[in-house]
Coordinates of C-alpha atoms in Angstrom, one line a residue:
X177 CA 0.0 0.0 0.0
X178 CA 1.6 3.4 -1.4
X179 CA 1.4 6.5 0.2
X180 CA -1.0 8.0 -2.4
X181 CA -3.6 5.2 -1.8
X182 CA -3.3 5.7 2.6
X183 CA -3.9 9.3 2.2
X184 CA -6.6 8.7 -0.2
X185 CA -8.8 7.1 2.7
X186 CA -11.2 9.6 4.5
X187 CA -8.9 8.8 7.8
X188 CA -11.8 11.1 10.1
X189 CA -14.1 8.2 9.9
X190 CA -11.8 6.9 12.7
X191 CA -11.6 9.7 14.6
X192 CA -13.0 8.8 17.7
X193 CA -10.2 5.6 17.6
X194 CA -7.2 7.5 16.9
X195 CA -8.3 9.8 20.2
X196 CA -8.5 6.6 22.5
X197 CA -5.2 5.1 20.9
X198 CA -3.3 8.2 21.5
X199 CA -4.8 8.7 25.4
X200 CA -3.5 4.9 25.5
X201 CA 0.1 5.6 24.2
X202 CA 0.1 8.8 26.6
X203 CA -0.8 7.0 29.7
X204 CA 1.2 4.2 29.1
X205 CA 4.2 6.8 28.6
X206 CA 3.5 9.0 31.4
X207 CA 3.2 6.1 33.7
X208 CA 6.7 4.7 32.8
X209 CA 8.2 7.9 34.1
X210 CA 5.7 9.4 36.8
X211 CA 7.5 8.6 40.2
X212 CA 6.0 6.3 42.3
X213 CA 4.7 8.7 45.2
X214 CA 2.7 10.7 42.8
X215 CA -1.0 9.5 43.4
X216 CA -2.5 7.3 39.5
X217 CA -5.5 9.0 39.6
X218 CA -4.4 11.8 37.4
X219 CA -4.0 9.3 34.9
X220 CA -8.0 8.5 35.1
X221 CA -8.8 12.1 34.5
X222 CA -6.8 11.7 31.8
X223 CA -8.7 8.8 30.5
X224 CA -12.0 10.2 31.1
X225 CA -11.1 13.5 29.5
X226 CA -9.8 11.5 25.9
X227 CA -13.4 9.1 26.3
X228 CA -15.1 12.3 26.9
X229 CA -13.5 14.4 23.7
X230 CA -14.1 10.6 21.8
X231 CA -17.4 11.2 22.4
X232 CA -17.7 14.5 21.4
X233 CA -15.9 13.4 17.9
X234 CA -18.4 10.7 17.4
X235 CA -21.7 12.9 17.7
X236 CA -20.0 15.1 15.5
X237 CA -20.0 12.0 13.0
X238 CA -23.7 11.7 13.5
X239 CA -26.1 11.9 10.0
X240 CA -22.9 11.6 8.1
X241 CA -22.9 9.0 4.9
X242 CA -22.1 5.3 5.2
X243 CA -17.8 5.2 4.6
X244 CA -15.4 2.7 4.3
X245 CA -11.8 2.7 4.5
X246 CA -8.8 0.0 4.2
X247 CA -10.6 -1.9 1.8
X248 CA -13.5 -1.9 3.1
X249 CA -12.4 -3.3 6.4
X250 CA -13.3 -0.6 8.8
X251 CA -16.8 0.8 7.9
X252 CA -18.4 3.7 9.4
X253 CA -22.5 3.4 9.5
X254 CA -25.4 4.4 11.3
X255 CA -25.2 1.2 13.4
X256 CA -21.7 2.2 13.9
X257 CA -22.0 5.0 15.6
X258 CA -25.2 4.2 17.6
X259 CA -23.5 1.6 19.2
X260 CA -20.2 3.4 20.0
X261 CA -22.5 6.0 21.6
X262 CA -23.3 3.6 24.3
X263 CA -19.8 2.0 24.5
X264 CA -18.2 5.2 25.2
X265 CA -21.2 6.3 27.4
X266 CA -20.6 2.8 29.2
X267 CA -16.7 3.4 29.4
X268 CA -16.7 6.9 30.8
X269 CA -18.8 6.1 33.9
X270 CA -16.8 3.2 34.0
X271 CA -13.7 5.0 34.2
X272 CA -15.6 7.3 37.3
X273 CA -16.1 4.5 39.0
X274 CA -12.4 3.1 38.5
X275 CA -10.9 6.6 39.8
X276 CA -12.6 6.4 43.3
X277 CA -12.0 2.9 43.6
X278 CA -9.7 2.2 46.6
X279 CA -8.2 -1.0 47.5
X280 CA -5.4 -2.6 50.0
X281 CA -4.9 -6.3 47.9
X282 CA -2.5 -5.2 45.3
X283 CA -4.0 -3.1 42.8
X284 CA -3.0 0.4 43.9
X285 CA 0.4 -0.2 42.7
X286 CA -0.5 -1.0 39.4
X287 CA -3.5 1.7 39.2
X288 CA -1.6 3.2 35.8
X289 CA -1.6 0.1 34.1
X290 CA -5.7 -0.4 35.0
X291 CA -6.6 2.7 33.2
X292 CA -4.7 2.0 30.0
X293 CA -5.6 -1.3 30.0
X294 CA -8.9 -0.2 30.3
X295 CA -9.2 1.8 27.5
X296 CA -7.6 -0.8 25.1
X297 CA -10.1 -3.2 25.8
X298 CA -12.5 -0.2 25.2
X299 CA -10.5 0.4 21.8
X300 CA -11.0 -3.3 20.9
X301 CA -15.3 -2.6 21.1
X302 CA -15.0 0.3 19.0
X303 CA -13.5 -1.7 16.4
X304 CA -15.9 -4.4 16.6
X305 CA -18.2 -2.0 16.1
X306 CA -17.0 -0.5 12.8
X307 CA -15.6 -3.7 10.8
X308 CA -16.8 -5.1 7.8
X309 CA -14.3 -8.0 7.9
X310 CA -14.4 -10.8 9.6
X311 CA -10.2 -10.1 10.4
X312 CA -11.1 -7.0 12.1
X313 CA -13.7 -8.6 13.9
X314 CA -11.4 -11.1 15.4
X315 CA -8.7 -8.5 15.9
X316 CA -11.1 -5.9 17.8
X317 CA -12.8 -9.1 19.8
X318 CA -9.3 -10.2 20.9
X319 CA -8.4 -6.6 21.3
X320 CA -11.3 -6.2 24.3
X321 CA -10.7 -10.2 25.6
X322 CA -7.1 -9.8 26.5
X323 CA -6.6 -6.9 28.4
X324 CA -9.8 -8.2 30.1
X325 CA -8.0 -11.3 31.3
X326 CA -5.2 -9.2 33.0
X327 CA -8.1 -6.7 34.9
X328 CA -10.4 -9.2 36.3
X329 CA -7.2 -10.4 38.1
X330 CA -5.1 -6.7 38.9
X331 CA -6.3 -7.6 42.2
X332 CA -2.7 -9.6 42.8
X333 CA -3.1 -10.3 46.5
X334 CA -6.5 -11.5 46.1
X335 CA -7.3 -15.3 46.0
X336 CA -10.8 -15.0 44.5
X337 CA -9.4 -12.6 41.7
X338 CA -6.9 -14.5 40.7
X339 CA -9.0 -17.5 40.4
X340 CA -11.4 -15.3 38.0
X341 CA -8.7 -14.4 36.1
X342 CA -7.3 -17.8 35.4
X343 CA -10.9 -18.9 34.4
X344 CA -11.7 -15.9 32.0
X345 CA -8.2 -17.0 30.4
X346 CA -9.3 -20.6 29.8
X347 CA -13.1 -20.4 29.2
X348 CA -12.0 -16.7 26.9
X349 CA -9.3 -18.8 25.0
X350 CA -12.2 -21.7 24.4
X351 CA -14.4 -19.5 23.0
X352 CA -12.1 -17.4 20.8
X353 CA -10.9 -20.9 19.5
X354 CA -14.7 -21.9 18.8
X355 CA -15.9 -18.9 17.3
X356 CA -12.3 -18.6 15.0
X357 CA -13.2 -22.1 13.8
X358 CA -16.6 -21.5 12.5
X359 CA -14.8 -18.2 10.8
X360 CA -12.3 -20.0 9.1
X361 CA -15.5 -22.5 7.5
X362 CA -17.0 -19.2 6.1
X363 CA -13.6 -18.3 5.0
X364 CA -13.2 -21.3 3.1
X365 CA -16.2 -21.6 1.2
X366 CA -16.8 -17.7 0.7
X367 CA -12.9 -17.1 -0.6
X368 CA -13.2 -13.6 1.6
X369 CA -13.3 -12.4 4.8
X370 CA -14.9 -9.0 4.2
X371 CA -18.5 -9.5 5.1
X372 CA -20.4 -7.7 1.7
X373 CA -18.9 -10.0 -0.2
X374 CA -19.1 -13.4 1.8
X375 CA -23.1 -12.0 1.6
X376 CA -23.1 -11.7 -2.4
X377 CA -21.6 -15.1 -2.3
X378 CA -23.6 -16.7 -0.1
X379 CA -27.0 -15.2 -1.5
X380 CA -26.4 -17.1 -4.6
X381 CA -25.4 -20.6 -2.9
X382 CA -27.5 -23.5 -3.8
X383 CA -25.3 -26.5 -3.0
X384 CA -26.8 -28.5 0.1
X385 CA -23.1 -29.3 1.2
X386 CA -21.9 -26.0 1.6
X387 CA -25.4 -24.8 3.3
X388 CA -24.7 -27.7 5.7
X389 CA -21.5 -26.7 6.4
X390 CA -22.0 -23.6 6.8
X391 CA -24.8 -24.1 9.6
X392 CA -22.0 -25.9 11.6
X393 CA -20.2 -22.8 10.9
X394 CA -23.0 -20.8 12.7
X395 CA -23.6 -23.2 15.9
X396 CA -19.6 -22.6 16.5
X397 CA -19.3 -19.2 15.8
X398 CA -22.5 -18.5 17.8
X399 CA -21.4 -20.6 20.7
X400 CA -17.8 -19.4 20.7
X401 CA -19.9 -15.6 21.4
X402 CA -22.0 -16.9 23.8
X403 CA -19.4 -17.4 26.0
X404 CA -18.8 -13.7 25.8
X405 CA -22.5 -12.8 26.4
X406 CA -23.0 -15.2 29.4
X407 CA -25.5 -16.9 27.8
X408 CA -26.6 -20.3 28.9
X409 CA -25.0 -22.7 28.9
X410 CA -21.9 -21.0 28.3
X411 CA -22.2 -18.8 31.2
X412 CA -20.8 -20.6 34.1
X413 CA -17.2 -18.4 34.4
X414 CA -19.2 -15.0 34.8
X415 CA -20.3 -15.4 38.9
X416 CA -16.7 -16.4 39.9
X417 CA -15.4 -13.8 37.5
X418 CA -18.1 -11.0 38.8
X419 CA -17.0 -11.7 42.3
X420 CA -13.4 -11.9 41.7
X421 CA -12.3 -9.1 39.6
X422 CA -12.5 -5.4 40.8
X423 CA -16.1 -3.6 40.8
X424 CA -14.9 -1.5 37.9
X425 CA -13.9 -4.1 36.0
X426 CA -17.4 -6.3 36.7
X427 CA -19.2 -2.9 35.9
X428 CA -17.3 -3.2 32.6
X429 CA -17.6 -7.0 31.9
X430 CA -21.7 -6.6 32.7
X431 CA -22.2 -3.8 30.2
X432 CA -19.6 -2.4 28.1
X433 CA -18.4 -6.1 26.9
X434 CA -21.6 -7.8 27.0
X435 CA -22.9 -4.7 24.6
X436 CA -19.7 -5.7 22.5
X437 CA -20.9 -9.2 22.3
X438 CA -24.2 -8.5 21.3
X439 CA -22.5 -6.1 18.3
X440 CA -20.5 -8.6 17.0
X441 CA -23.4 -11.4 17.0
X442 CA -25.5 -8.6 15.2
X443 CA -22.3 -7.8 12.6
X444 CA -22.1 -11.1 12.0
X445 CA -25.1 -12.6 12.0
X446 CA -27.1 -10.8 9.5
X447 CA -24.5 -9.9 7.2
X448 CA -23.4 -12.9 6.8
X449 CA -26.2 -15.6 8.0
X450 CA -29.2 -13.4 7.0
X451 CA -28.2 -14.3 3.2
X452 CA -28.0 -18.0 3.1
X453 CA -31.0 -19.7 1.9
X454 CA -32.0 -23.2 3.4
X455 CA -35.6 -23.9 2.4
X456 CA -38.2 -22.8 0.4
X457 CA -41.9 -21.6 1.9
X458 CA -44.5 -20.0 -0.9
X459 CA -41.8 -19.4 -3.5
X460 CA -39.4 -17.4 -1.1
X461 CA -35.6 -18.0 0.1
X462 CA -36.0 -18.9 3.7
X463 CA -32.3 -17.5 5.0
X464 CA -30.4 -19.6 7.7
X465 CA -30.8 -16.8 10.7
X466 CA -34.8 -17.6 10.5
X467 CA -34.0 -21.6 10.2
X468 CA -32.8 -21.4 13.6
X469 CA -34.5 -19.1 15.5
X470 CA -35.6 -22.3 17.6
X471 CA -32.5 -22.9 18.8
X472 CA -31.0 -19.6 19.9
X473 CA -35.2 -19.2 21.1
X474 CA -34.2 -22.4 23.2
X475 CA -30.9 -21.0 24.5
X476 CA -32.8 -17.5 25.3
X477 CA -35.2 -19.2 27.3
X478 CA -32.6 -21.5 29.4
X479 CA -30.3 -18.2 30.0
X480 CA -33.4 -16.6 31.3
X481 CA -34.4 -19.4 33.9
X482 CA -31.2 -20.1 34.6
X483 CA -30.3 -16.9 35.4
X484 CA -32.8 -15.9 37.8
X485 CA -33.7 -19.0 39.7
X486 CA -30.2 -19.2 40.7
X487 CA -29.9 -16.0 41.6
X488 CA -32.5 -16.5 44.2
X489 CA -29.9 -18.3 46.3
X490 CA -26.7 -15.8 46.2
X491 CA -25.5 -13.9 49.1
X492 CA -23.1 -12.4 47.7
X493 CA -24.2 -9.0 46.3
X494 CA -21.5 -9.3 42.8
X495 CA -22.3 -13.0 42.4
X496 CA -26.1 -12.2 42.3
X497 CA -25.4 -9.3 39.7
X498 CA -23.8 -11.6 37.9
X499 CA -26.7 -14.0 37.5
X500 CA -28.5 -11.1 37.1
X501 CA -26.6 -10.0 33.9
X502 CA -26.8 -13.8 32.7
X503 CA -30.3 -13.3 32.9
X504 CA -30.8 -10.2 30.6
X505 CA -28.8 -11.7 28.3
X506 CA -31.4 -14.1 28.0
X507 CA -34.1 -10.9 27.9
X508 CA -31.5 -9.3 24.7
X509 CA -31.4 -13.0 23.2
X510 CA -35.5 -12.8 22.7
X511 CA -35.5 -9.6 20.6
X512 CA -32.6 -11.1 18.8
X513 CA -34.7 -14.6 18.2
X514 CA -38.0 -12.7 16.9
X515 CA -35.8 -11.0 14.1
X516 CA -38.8 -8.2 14.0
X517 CA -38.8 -5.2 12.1
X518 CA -38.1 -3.9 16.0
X519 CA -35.2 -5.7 16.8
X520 CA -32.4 -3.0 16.3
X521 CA -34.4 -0.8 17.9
X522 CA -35.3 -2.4 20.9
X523 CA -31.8 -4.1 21.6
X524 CA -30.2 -0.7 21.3
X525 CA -32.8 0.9 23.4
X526 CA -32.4 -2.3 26.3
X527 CA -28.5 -1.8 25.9
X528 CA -28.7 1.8 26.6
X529 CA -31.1 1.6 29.8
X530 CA -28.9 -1.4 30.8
X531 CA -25.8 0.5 31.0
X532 CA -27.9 3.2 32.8
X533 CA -29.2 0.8 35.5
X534 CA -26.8 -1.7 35.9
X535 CA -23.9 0.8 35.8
X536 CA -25.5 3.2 38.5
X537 CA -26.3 -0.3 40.4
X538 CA -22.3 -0.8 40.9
X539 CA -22.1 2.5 41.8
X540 CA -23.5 2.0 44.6
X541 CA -22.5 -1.5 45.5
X542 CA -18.6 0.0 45.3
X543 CA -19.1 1.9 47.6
X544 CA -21.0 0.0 50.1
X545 CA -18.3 -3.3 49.4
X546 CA -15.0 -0.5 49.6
X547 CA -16.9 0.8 53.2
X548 CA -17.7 -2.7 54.9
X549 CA -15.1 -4.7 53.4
X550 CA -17.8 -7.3 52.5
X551 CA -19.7 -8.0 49.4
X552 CA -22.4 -10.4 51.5
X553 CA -26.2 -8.5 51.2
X554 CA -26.4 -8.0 54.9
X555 CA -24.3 -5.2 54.3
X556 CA -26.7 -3.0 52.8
X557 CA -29.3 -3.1 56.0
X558 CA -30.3 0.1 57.4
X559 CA -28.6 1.9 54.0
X560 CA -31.6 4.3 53.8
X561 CA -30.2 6.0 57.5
X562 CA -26.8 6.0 56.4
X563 CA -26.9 7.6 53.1
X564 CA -30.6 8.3 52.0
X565 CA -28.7 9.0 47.7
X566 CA -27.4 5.8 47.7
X567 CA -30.7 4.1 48.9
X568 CA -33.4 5.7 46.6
X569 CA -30.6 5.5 43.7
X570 CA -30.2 1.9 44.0
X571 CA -34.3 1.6 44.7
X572 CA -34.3 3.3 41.3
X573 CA -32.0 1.2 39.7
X574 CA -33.6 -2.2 40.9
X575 CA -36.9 -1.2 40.1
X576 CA -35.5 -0.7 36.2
X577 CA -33.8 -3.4 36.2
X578 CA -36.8 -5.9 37.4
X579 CA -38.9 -4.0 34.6
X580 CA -41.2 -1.9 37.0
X581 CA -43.4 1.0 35.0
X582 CA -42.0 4.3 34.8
X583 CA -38.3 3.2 34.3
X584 CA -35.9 2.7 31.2
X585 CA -35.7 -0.9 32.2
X586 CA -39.3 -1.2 31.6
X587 CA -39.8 0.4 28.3
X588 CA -37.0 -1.9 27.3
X589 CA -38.6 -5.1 28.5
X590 CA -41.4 -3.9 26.7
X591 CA -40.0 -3.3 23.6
X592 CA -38.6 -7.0 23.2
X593 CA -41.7 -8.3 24.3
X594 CA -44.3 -6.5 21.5
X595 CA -41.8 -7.0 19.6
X596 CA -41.9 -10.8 20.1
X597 CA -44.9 -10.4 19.6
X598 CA -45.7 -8.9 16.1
X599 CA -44.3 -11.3 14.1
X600 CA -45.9 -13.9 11.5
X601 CA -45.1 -16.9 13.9
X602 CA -45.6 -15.1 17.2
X603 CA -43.4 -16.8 20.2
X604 CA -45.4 -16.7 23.0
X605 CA -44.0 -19.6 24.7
X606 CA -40.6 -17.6 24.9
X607 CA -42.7 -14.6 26.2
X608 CA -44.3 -16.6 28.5
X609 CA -40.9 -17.7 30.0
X610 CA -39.8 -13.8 30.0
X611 CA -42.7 -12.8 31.7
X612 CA -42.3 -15.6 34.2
X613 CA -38.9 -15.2 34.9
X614 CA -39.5 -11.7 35.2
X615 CA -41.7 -12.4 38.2
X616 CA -39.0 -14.5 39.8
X617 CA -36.3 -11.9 39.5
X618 CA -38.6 -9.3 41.6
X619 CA -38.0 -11.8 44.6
X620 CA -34.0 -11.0 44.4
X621 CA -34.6 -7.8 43.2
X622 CA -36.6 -6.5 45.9
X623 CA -34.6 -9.0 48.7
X624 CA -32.1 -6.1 48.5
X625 CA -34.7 -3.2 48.6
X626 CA -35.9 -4.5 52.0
X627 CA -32.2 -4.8 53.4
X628 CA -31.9 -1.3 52.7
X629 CA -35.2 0.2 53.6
X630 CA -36.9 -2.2 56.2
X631 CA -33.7 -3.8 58.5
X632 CA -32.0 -1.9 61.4
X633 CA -28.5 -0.8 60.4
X634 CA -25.3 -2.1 61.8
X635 CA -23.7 1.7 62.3
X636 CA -25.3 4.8 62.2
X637 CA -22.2 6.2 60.6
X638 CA -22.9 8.5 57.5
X639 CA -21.4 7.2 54.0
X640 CA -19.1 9.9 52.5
X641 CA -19.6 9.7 48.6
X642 CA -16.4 10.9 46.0
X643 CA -17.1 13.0 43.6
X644 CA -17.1 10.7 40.9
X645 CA -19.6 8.4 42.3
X646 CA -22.2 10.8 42.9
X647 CA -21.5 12.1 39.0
X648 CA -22.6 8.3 38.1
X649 CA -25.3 8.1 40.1
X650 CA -26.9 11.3 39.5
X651 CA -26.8 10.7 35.8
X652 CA -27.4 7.0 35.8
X653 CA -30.8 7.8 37.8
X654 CA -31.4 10.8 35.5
X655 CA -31.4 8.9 32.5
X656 CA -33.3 5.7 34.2
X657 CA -35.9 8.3 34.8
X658 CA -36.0 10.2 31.8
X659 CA -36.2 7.0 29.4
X660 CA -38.4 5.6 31.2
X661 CA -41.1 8.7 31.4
X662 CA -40.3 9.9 28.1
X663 CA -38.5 6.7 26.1
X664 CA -39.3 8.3 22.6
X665 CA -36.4 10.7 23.4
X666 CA -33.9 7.9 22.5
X667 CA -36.1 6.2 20.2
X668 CA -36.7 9.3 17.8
X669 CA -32.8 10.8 18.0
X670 CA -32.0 6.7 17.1
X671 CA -34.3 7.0 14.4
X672 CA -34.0 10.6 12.8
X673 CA -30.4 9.8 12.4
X674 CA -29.5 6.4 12.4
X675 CA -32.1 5.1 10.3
X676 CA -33.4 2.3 11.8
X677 CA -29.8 0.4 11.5
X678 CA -30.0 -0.8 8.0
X679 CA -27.1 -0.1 6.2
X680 CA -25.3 -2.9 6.9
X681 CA -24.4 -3.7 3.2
X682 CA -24.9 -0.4 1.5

């Protein structure tokens, strides 16, 4: 590639990237020569400030036409940039969170290396986001996986953490495997790896071999993923991984990386599986995505029970979150098995109030676990007396999260279920389960709402809040509110300019 043809390519398109890499390459500079005394958390300003003017850049992107650079391998669209909106929304309260975050196992000495790590795993989404080639996919998934390994066990004098750590290596390392196998089977038979013309190839296929071999292609390369979305049954690392790494890092694992899971699944899915046609039914191609909605229907329904029954037995307040999130994944996995004409929108809308809720949930449980030492539920008794913002923010953020009216959470729930709902073969047996399960998480849900409302605190000593946190939880209930009341405020910006997510192949 000659000079001419690199400064041909419309390089702003990666704008928002090339802001993250540098804030990396800074950090990871400064760091080498700050001395030791001199307190890390300037460094996490410094993170948040380069997410922050990321942000800024991306907006600035908004309405702007479908491009593609490097061959087609890094492609800017509407579904794009409505997904890095809520990555980097994700990652800068994430990086709030990491700056208050004090511990005495081991991680304060390496608080540099957290932030930078941090934000190349958040580089790694972002590229996942944008790729039109199945290389880039892998690159950007590995990108986010491997720096994830080394922060869910930064904790270096902590048993549990490094037991997460070594399991997110093994069960992260299985799953890139899987997923890379069913890749190279598309590979082979499409000739490409960049994903419009695997589709023009595989819109045209006819032979029953290659159709057959390509639907093993799909069970690995959608198994390999659900490891990363904590789907059942692929979901059994995330509780001792929750409870292990840093709250930070969990915050980031539950949201930012599961909304990086669902991206790729979406990128790859129906620009490359949405073509393939299997059967016939009144004269009409029946593509491979729709010939087995049953099964990822079945795997949606046994994340959702699986999720929330056991969670009716954890003490632990990070293990419980962590069935929790193996349990909306279940919620997400619905929308993504009715394949409705509301399926973009109401995954992006459930991703967006789940990084509200969830995030502003960990908030609080940071500070509560960093005050007490102890992550067991008992420790948030009497929490209304001690800080009355903590208590009615988490209320808030539970009642989203189990779906209660007048919350984001609940105008996302609904969303997947209508949307369930209105198609040709409606699945109300999968609805049923949602609604169901639904019920059963209210019992957990609200387990935690009476600890912290209804049972006589240990201390009577008031909970100082920094800075950061209260920034988090002020706009984490803000939001949870604010979609919740008024939800067409996301849904009409989403659709006035990102047009209903469907230039995928233009």
């Amino acid at each position: 590639m000659d000079l001419d043809t690199l400064l041909s390519f419309d390089w702003g398109t990666m704008t928002p990237e090339f802001i993250i890499l540098g804030v990396i390459a800074i950090l990871s500079v400064a760091d080498l020569f700050m001395p030791k005394h001199v307190d890390r958390k300037v460094l996490g300003w410094a993170g948040f400030a380069g997410i922050v003017l990321a942000l800024v850049s991306l907006v600035s992107l908004i309405g702007t036409e479908t491009t593609s650079i490097l061959y087609d391998t890094f492609r800017l669209d509407s579904f794009a940039i409505a997904f890095k909106l809520i990555l980097l929304l994700g990652a800068a309260l994430v990086m709030l969170l990491a700056i208050d975050y004090r511990t005495n196992d081991g991680l304060e000495e390496y608080k540099g290396e957290f932030f930078y790590l941090f934000l190349t795993a958040l580089l790694g989404t972002m590229f996942m986001a944008s790729s039109g080639d199945l290389i880039t996919l892998f690159v950007g998934l590995e990108l986010l996986s491997i720096p994830s390994y080394v922060l869910a066990g930064m904790r270096k004098r902590n048993l549990k953490s490094n037991e997460s750590a070594m399991k997110y290596v093994i069960n992260g390392g299985i799953s890139s495997a899987i997923t890379l196998f069913g890749m190279s089977y598309v590979y082979g038979i499409a000739g490409s790896t960049n994903l419009r013309e695997i589709a023009q190839v595989f819109g045209g296929l006819s032979d029953p071999q290659h159709i057959y071999i390509l639907g093993l292609a799909f069970f690995m390369i959608f198994v390999g993923l659900s490891f990363k979305l904590a789907s059942a049954p692929f979901h059994m690392w995330a509780p001792d991984v929750y409870e292990g790494a840093p709250t930070p890092v969990t915050a980031f694992l539950s949201v930012v990386s599961k909304t990086a899971g669902f991206v790729i699944i979406l990128r790859i899915l129906l620009s490359i599986f949405g073509y393939i046609p299997v059967a016939q039914e009144d004269g009409q191609p029946i593509p491979l995505l729709f010939a087995v909605q049953d099964y990822i229907a079945f795997l949606a329904g046994a994340t959702m029970i699986i999720g929330n029954v056991i969670a009716l037995r954890q003490r632990n307040i990070k293990r419980m979150f962590a069935y929790s999130s193996i349990a909306h994944a279940g919620y997400i996995l619905v929308a993504l098995t009715a394949m409705s004409f509301v399926t973009f929108d109401a995954i992006w809308f459930y991703m967006l109030a789940y990084v509200l809720m969830n995030l502003g949930a960990f908030a609080v449980i940071q500070v509560i676990t960093m005050k007490t030492g102890s992550e067991d539920i008992s420790h948030f008794a009497g929490l209304y007396r001690r800080s009355p913002l903590l208590a009615v923010g988490m209320g808030i953020f539970i009642l989203s999260l189990a779906g209660i009216p007048g919350t984001a959470g609940f105008i996302g729930k609904l969303n997947i279920f209508m949307g369930a709902l209105m198609v040709d073969q409606a699945h109300y047996v999968l609805v049923s389960i949602m609604i169901a399960t639904t019920v059963v998480s209210y019992f957990y849900y609200f387990g935690i709402m009476t600890q912290m409302f209804f049972r006589p605190a240990a201390s009577d000593e008031k909970i100082q809040l920094p800075a950061g946190t209260i920034a988090v939880i002020l706009i984490t209930v803000v939001g949870t509110i604010l979609f919740g009341v008024l939800p067409n405020l996301a849904i009409d910006f989403m659709h006035s300019n990102f047009n209903q997510f469907v230039d995928f192949m233009r």
